[in-house]
Amino acid sequence: MRKPLMAGNWKMNKTVEEAISVVKALKRSISDVTDVDVLICPTFTTLYAVNNELKGSNIDIGAQNLFWETKGAFTGEISPAMVKDAGCSYVLIGHSERRQYFGETDETVNKKTKAALAAGLIPVVCVGETLKEREENVTFKVIEKQLKEGLAGLTAEQAASVVIAYEPVWAIGTGKTASPDQAQEVHAFARKAYGEMYVDASQKVRILYGGSVNPTNVSELMKQPDIDGGLAGGASLQAESFTKLVKYSK
Ligand code: PEP
C-alpha cells in the first residue's frame, strides 16, 4: 500500500565530478528497480548537473534545505521555486544537523514545509530525539511535539503527501542503529500521533527510518510494519552500498 522510499542524504560531500561519477554508476545498478522509490539529496551546487545526468532515470533528486520566502534580500538562501527549478521533486526539512548547528526549530520547519508544498515539492520532514532525551524517557513527547508543530496546518492531501523521517539523533553518523524493535515502536507512535492530526493521512504517509542504516541492517528494519523506507547518510555516498540499500532483500 505504501511504496517504500530509499533516500540518500549526501550532506556536505562531493564536487560535481564526484557526484556525477556516483550517479552514473547508480543509474546502471538500479535501472531495474520499480518497487522502491529512490531519492538522492546532493548539495545545492551539484543539483543541476546531477539532475541533467539523471533525466529519464528512476532516481529522484531532492535538496537538503530551502528558505520559505519566494525571493528578495536573503543573502545565501535558496527559495522553493529555485529548488524546483534545479530539478528537485523532494526537499529535506529539519534534519537534526540543521536543528543542532543552524538554529532550525519546529516553527521554521513548519514554514519551510508549507513553502515546499506550495512550490510542488515533497518535504521529507525529519524528527528525532537526542540521547539525553531517550535516557530521560521523553522520546514520545519529543516526537509528538516535532510532528504537531512542524507539520501543523496542512490540508488532508498535503498531509498524506509529505514524508516523515524518524532519525534518532544518537544514531546519526555514529554507527549505532536503533534496533528494528526500537525503531518500530517510535514509528508506530509517530503514525498514531500523526493520525490525531490527520486521520486519513496517517495510514498513507511514509515514515522513513534514518540513523546508520547500512546494507547489513536494512532488511530487518524494512520488515517492520511501520517502516516505509530509509534515509541514509554514510551508506548513500557510494553507489555500491546505496544500491544494496535500494535492493534490500524482502
Ligand atoms: C542522515 O544523514 O540523515 C543519516 C541518517 O546519516 P547516517 O546514515 O550516516 O547515520
mmCIF file of C-alpha atoms and ligand atoms in Angstrom:
data_model
loop_
_atom_site.group_PDB
_atom_site.id
_atom_site.type_symbol
_atom_site.label_atom_id
_atom_site.label_comp_id
_atom_site.label_asym_id
_atom_site.label_seq_id
_atom_site.Cartn_x
_atom_site.Cartn_y
_atom_site.Cartn_z
ATOM 1 C CA MET A 1 0.000 0.000 0.000
ATOM 2 C CA ARG A 2 2.803 2.438 0.903
ATOM 3 C CA LYS A 3 5.567 2.238 -1.695
ATOM 4 C CA PRO A 4 8.974 2.101 0.019
ATOM 5 C CA LEU A 5 11.272 5.087 -0.424
ATOM 6 C CA MET A 6 15.043 4.768 -0.103
ATOM 7 C CA ALA A 7 16.689 8.162 0.258
ATOM 8 C CA GLY A 8 20.309 9.250 0.434
ATOM 9 C CA ASN A 9 21.450 12.429 2.168
ATOM 10 C CA TRP A 10 24.862 13.386 0.842
ATOM 11 C CA LYS A 11 25.252 16.231 3.348
ATOM 12 C CA MET A 12 28.269 18.495 2.560
ATOM 13 C CA ASN A 13 30.061 15.964 0.370
ATOM 14 C CA LYS A 14 31.083 15.688 -3.299
ATOM 15 C CA THR A 15 32.135 18.034 -6.070
ATOM 16 C CA VAL A 16 30.199 17.969 -9.350
ATOM 17 C CA GLU A 17 32.656 15.474 -10.818
ATOM 18 C CA GLU A 18 32.412 13.155 -7.804
ATOM 19 C CA ALA A 19 28.623 13.403 -7.717
ATOM 20 C CA ILE A 20 28.281 12.605 -11.423
ATOM 21 C CA SER A 21 30.541 9.600 -11.105
ATOM 22 C CA VAL A 22 28.342 8.137 -8.322
ATOM 23 C CA VAL A 23 25.042 8.791 -10.067
ATOM 24 C CA LYS A 24 26.311 7.311 -13.329
ATOM 25 C CA ALA A 25 27.097 4.069 -11.516
ATOM 26 C CA LEU A 26 23.852 4.191 -9.560
ATOM 27 C CA LYS A 27 21.775 4.701 -12.694
ATOM 28 C CA ARG A 28 23.186 1.468 -14.099
ATOM 29 C CA SER A 29 22.985 -0.599 -10.922
ATOM 30 C CA ILE A 30 19.369 0.180 -10.059
ATOM 31 C CA SER A 31 17.843 0.677 -13.503
ATOM 32 C CA ASP A 32 15.695 -2.447 -12.993
ATOM 33 C CA VAL A 33 14.152 -1.276 -9.698
ATOM 34 C CA THR A 34 10.455 -0.454 -9.883
ATOM 35 C CA ASP A 35 9.125 -1.471 -6.473
ATOM 36 C CA VAL A 36 11.089 1.110 -4.461
ATOM 37 C CA ASP A 37 11.197 4.892 -4.970
ATOM 38 C CA VAL A 38 14.773 6.148 -4.978
ATOM 39 C CA LEU A 39 15.890 9.616 -3.946
ATOM 40 C CA ILE A 40 19.251 11.273 -3.558
ATOM 41 C CA CYS A 41 19.818 14.647 -1.944
ATOM 42 C CA PRO A 42 23.110 16.155 -3.154
ATOM 43 C CA THR A 43 24.490 19.611 -2.305
ATOM 44 C CA PHE A 44 22.915 22.708 -3.882
ATOM 45 C CA THR A 45 25.949 23.256 -6.107
ATOM 46 C CA THR A 46 25.670 19.814 -7.707
ATOM 47 C CA LEU A 47 21.865 19.619 -8.100
ATOM 48 C CA TYR A 48 21.677 20.999 -11.614
ATOM 49 C CA ALA A 49 24.371 18.720 -13.027
ATOM 50 C CA VAL A 50 23.059 15.670 -11.157
ATOM 51 C CA ASN A 51 19.562 16.365 -12.437
ATOM 52 C CA ASN A 52 20.819 16.513 -16.028
ATOM 53 C CA GLU A 53 22.591 13.201 -15.561
ATOM 54 C CA LEU A 54 19.500 11.565 -14.056
ATOM 55 C CA LYS A 55 16.938 12.688 -16.631
ATOM 56 C CA GLY A 56 14.821 9.737 -17.716
ATOM 57 C CA SER A 57 16.096 7.533 -14.874
ATOM 58 C CA ASN A 58 14.178 6.059 -11.948
ATOM 59 C CA ILE A 59 16.058 8.240 -9.421
ATOM 60 C CA ASP A 60 14.551 11.417 -7.986
ATOM 61 C CA ILE A 61 16.576 14.234 -6.549
ATOM 62 C CA GLY A 62 15.981 16.457 -3.558
ATOM 63 C CA ALA A 63 17.616 19.430 -1.872
ATOM 64 C CA GLN A 64 18.840 19.318 1.715
ATOM 65 C CA ASN A 65 17.186 22.576 2.755
ATOM 66 C CA LEU A 66 15.375 25.662 1.464
ATOM 67 C CA PHE A 67 14.155 29.048 2.689
ATOM 68 C CA TRP A 68 10.451 29.796 2.961
ATOM 69 C CA GLU A 69 10.412 33.212 1.255
ATOM 70 C CA THR A 70 9.879 33.358 -2.506
ATOM 71 C CA LYS A 71 12.605 35.939 -3.320
ATOM 72 C CA GLY A 72 14.376 39.038 -2.120
ATOM 73 C CA ALA A 73 17.158 40.201 0.168
ATOM 74 C CA PHE A 74 18.048 36.930 1.900
ATOM 75 C CA THR A 75 21.731 36.525 1.091
ATOM 76 C CA GLY A 76 22.830 32.933 0.841
ATOM 77 C CA GLU A 77 19.354 31.428 0.852
ATOM 78 C CA ILE A 78 17.580 29.344 -1.819
ATOM 79 C CA SER A 79 13.838 29.614 -2.500
ATOM 80 C CA PRO A 80 11.446 26.689 -3.018
ATOM 81 C CA ALA A 81 10.967 27.680 -6.692
ATOM 82 C CA MET A 82 14.750 27.637 -7.208
ATOM 83 C CA VAL A 83 14.959 24.158 -5.724
ATOM 84 C CA LYS A 84 12.199 23.047 -8.060
ATOM 85 C CA ASP A 85 13.914 24.790 -10.992
ATOM 86 C CA ALA A 86 17.098 22.796 -10.317
ATOM 87 C CA GLY A 87 15.091 19.614 -10.935
ATOM 88 C CA CYS A 88 14.169 18.588 -7.403
ATOM 89 C CA SER A 89 10.949 16.859 -6.515
ATOM 90 C CA TYR A 90 11.778 16.477 -2.798
ATOM 91 C CA VAL A 91 13.467 18.527 -0.078
ATOM 92 C CA LEU A 92 14.796 17.518 3.342
ATOM 93 C CA ILE A 93 13.485 19.742 6.109
ATOM 94 C CA GLY A 94 14.522 19.930 9.762
ATOM 95 C CA HIS A 95 17.412 17.463 9.615
ATOM 96 C CA SER A 96 18.889 17.204 13.112
ATOM 97 C CA GLU A 97 22.168 18.714 11.903
ATOM 98 C CA ARG A 98 20.235 21.798 10.820
ATOM 99 C CA ARG A 99 18.395 21.882 14.128
ATOM 100 C CA GLN A 100 21.674 21.457 16.034
ATOM 101 C CA TYR A 101 24.025 23.776 14.088
ATOM 102 C CA PHE A 102 21.791 26.211 12.216
ATOM 103 C CA GLY A 103 19.010 27.064 14.643
ATOM 104 C CA GLU A 104 16.219 25.182 12.881
ATOM 105 C CA THR A 105 13.109 24.999 15.101
ATOM 106 C CA ASP A 106 9.698 23.386 14.785
ATOM 107 C CA GLU A 107 8.394 26.795 13.763
ATOM 108 C CA THR A 108 10.887 27.173 10.875
ATOM 109 C CA VAL A 109 10.278 23.534 9.919
ATOM 110 C CA ASN A 110 6.587 24.364 9.604
ATOM 111 C CA LYS A 111 7.210 27.452 7.465
ATOM 112 C CA LYS A 112 9.588 25.534 5.204
ATOM 113 C CA THR A 113 7.215 22.574 4.914
ATOM 114 C CA LYS A 114 4.337 24.782 3.815
ATOM 115 C CA ALA A 115 6.548 26.720 1.388
ATOM 116 C CA ALA A 116 7.881 23.485 -0.116
ATOM 117 C CA LEU A 117 4.365 22.118 -0.612
ATOM 118 C CA ALA A 118 3.203 25.373 -2.179
ATOM 119 C CA ALA A 119 6.041 25.065 -4.715
ATOM 120 C CA GLY A 120 5.070 21.484 -5.582
ATOM 121 C CA LEU A 121 7.924 19.840 -3.682
ATOM 122 C CA ILE A 122 7.561 16.844 -1.367
ATOM 123 C CA PRO A 123 9.042 17.684 2.033
ATOM 124 C CA VAL A 124 10.900 14.958 3.928
ATOM 125 C CA VAL A 125 10.469 16.238 7.460
ATOM 126 C CA CYS A 126 12.995 14.882 9.941
ATOM 127 C CA VAL A 127 12.205 14.281 13.609
ATOM 128 C CA GLY A 128 14.129 12.502 16.328
ATOM 129 C CA GLU A 129 15.242 12.564 19.932
ATOM 130 C CA THR A 130 18.728 13.143 21.345
ATOM 131 C CA LEU A 131 20.457 10.555 23.520
ATOM 132 C CA LYS A 132 19.705 12.640 26.615
ATOM 133 C CA GLU A 133 16.010 12.764 25.718
ATOM 134 C CA ARG A 134 15.913 8.997 25.179
ATOM 135 C CA GLU A 135 17.613 8.397 28.513
ATOM 136 C CA GLU A 136 15.122 10.726 30.194
ATOM 137 C CA ASN A 137 12.274 8.700 28.654
ATOM 138 C CA VAL A 138 10.816 11.644 26.765
ATOM 139 C CA THR A 139 11.233 10.242 23.226
ATOM 140 C CA PHE A 140 7.495 10.082 22.507
ATOM 141 C CA LYS A 141 6.930 13.568 23.898
ATOM 142 C CA VAL A 142 9.697 14.988 21.689
ATOM 143 C CA ILE A 143 8.444 13.247 18.544
ATOM 144 C CA GLU A 144 4.866 14.319 19.211
ATOM 145 C CA LYS A 145 5.878 17.977 19.626
ATOM 146 C CA GLN A 146 8.049 17.943 16.487
ATOM 147 C CA LEU A 147 5.194 16.440 14.459
ATOM 148 C CA LYS A 148 2.406 18.571 15.894
ATOM 149 C CA GLU A 149 4.309 21.839 15.495
ATOM 150 C CA GLY A 150 6.407 21.062 12.415
ATOM 151 C CA LEU A 151 3.529 19.631 10.394
ATOM 152 C CA ALA A 152 0.643 21.806 11.624
ATOM 153 C CA GLY A 153 -1.865 23.403 9.281
ATOM 154 C CA LEU A 154 -1.666 21.138 6.216
ATOM 155 C CA THR A 155 -4.595 20.102 4.052
ATOM 156 C CA ALA A 156 -5.548 16.415 4.137
ATOM 157 C CA GLU A 157 -3.983 15.931 0.722
ATOM 158 C CA GLN A 158 -0.740 17.658 1.708
ATOM 159 C CA ALA A 159 -0.604 15.684 4.948
ATOM 160 C CA ALA A 160 -0.688 12.411 3.012
ATOM 161 C CA SER A 161 1.922 13.533 0.500
ATOM 162 C CA VAL A 162 4.693 14.553 2.894
ATOM 163 C CA VAL A 163 7.327 12.083 4.037
ATOM 164 C CA ILE A 164 8.356 11.843 7.684
ATOM 165 C CA ALA A 165 11.840 10.622 8.611
ATOM 166 C CA TYR A 166 12.404 9.336 12.135
ATOM 167 C CA GLU A 167 16.091 9.855 12.833
ATOM 168 C CA PRO A 168 17.199 9.348 16.422
ATOM 169 C CA VAL A 169 19.996 11.902 16.796
ATOM 170 C CA TRP A 170 22.151 9.427 18.734
ATOM 171 C CA ALA A 171 22.128 7.079 15.724
ATOM 172 C CA ILE A 172 23.126 9.572 13.014
ATOM 173 C CA GLY A 173 26.662 9.104 11.783
ATOM 174 C CA THR A 174 27.565 7.190 14.933
ATOM 175 C CA GLY A 175 27.340 3.626 13.654
ATOM 176 C CA LYS A 176 24.706 2.996 16.365
ATOM 177 C CA THR A 177 21.414 1.972 14.796
ATOM 178 C CA ALA A 178 18.119 1.806 16.639
ATOM 179 C CA SER A 179 17.167 -1.872 16.794
ATOM 180 C CA PRO A 180 14.288 -2.810 14.490
ATOM 181 C CA ASP A 181 12.034 -3.071 17.588
ATOM 182 C CA GLN A 182 13.120 0.307 18.946
ATOM 183 C CA ALA A 183 12.557 1.943 15.563
ATOM 184 C CA GLN A 184 9.190 0.234 15.011
ATOM 185 C CA GLU A 185 7.995 1.373 18.438
ATOM 186 C CA VAL A 186 8.650 5.027 17.567
ATOM 187 C CA HIS A 187 7.319 4.696 14.007
ATOM 188 C CA ALA A 188 4.049 3.228 15.305
ATOM 189 C CA PHE A 189 3.821 6.026 17.848
ATOM 190 C CA ALA A 190 4.544 8.671 15.200
ATOM 191 C CA ARG A 191 1.837 7.261 12.932
ATOM 192 C CA LYS A 192 -0.643 7.325 15.805
ATOM 193 C CA ALA A 193 0.285 10.891 16.766
ATOM 194 C CA TYR A 194 0.017 11.962 13.106
ATOM 195 C CA GLY A 195 -3.407 10.266 12.998
ATOM 196 C CA GLU A 196 -4.582 12.602 15.758
ATOM 197 C CA MET A 197 -3.735 15.482 13.419
ATOM 198 C CA TYR A 198 -4.747 13.964 10.077
ATOM 199 C CA VAL A 199 -6.885 10.836 10.427
ATOM 200 C CA ASP A 200 -6.822 9.624 6.823
ATOM 201 C CA ALA A 201 -3.273 10.695 6.013
ATOM 202 C CA SER A 202 -1.685 8.720 8.824
ATOM 203 C CA GLN A 203 -2.112 5.393 7.037
ATOM 204 C CA LYS A 204 -0.844 6.856 3.771
ATOM 205 C CA VAL A 205 2.146 8.861 4.980
ATOM 206 C CA ARG A 206 5.547 7.248 4.506
ATOM 207 C CA ILE A 207 7.730 7.167 7.586
ATOM 208 C CA LEU A 208 11.411 6.528 6.869
ATOM 209 C CA TYR A 209 13.982 5.397 9.394
ATOM 210 C CA GLY A 210 17.378 7.106 9.435
ATOM 211 C CA GLY A 211 20.412 6.594 11.626
ATOM 212 C CA SER A 212 23.344 4.461 10.456
ATOM 213 C CA VAL A 213 21.236 2.435 8.027
ATOM 214 C CA ASN A 214 23.611 0.128 6.145
ATOM 215 C CA PRO A 215 23.479 -2.898 3.829
ATOM 216 C CA THR A 216 23.605 -5.252 6.839
ATOM 217 C CA ASN A 217 20.746 -3.831 8.909
ATOM 218 C CA VAL A 218 18.427 -2.509 6.186
ATOM 219 C CA SER A 219 16.389 -5.676 5.598
ATOM 220 C CA GLU A 220 15.474 -6.205 9.262
ATOM 221 C CA LEU A 221 14.472 -2.563 9.578
ATOM 222 C CA MET A 222 12.376 -2.749 6.399
ATOM 223 C CA LYS A 223 10.475 -5.786 7.731
ATOM 224 C CA GLN A 224 8.862 -3.615 10.406
ATOM 225 C CA PRO A 225 5.261 -2.761 9.552
ATOM 226 C CA ASP A 226 5.562 0.981 10.138
ATOM 227 C CA ILE A 227 8.956 1.491 8.490
ATOM 228 C CA ASP A 228 8.367 2.564 4.899
ATOM 229 C CA GLY A 229 11.919 3.247 3.836
ATOM 230 C CA GLY A 230 15.271 4.603 4.857
ATOM 231 C CA LEU A 231 17.155 7.878 4.918
ATOM 232 C CA ALA A 232 20.857 7.097 4.777
ATOM 233 C CA GLY A 233 23.859 9.371 5.105
ATOM 234 C CA GLY A 234 27.154 7.481 5.014
ATOM 235 C CA ALA A 235 25.829 4.432 3.171
ATOM 236 C CA SER A 236 24.416 6.588 0.361
ATOM 237 C CA LEU A 237 27.755 8.118 -0.626
ATOM 238 C CA GLN A 238 28.940 5.159 -2.693
ATOM 239 C CA ALA A 239 26.894 3.604 -5.483
ATOM 240 C CA GLU A 240 27.688 0.090 -4.296
ATOM 241 C CA SER A 241 26.391 0.470 -0.738
ATOM 242 C CA PHE A 242 23.393 2.613 -1.720
ATOM 243 C CA THR A 243 22.430 0.010 -4.336
ATOM 244 C CA LYS A 244 22.391 -2.601 -1.571
ATOM 245 C CA LEU A 245 20.010 -0.425 0.424
ATOM 246 C CA VAL A 246 17.718 0.075 -2.574
ATOM 247 C CA LYS A 247 17.828 -3.655 -3.367
ATOM 248 C CA TYR A 248 17.413 -4.805 0.256
ATOM 249 C CA SER A 249 16.216 -8.409 0.486
ATOM 250 C CA LYS A 250 12.477 -8.615 1.046
HETATM 251 C C1 PEP B 1 21.402 11.204 7.847
HETATM 252 O O1 PEP B 1 22.209 11.960 7.358
HETATM 253 O O2 PEP B 1 20.212 11.533 7.816
HETATM 254 C C2 PEP B 1 21.850 9.944 8.429
HETATM 255 C C3 PEP B 1 20.962 9.140 8.930
HETATM 256 O O3 PEP B 1 23.206 9.679 8.399
HETATM 257 P P1 PEP B 1 23.913 8.251 8.669
HETATM 258 O O4 PEP B 1 23.188 7.232 7.824
HETATM 259 O O5 PEP B 1 25.331 8.454 8.256
HETATM 260 O O6 PEP B 1 23.751 7.945 10.128
#
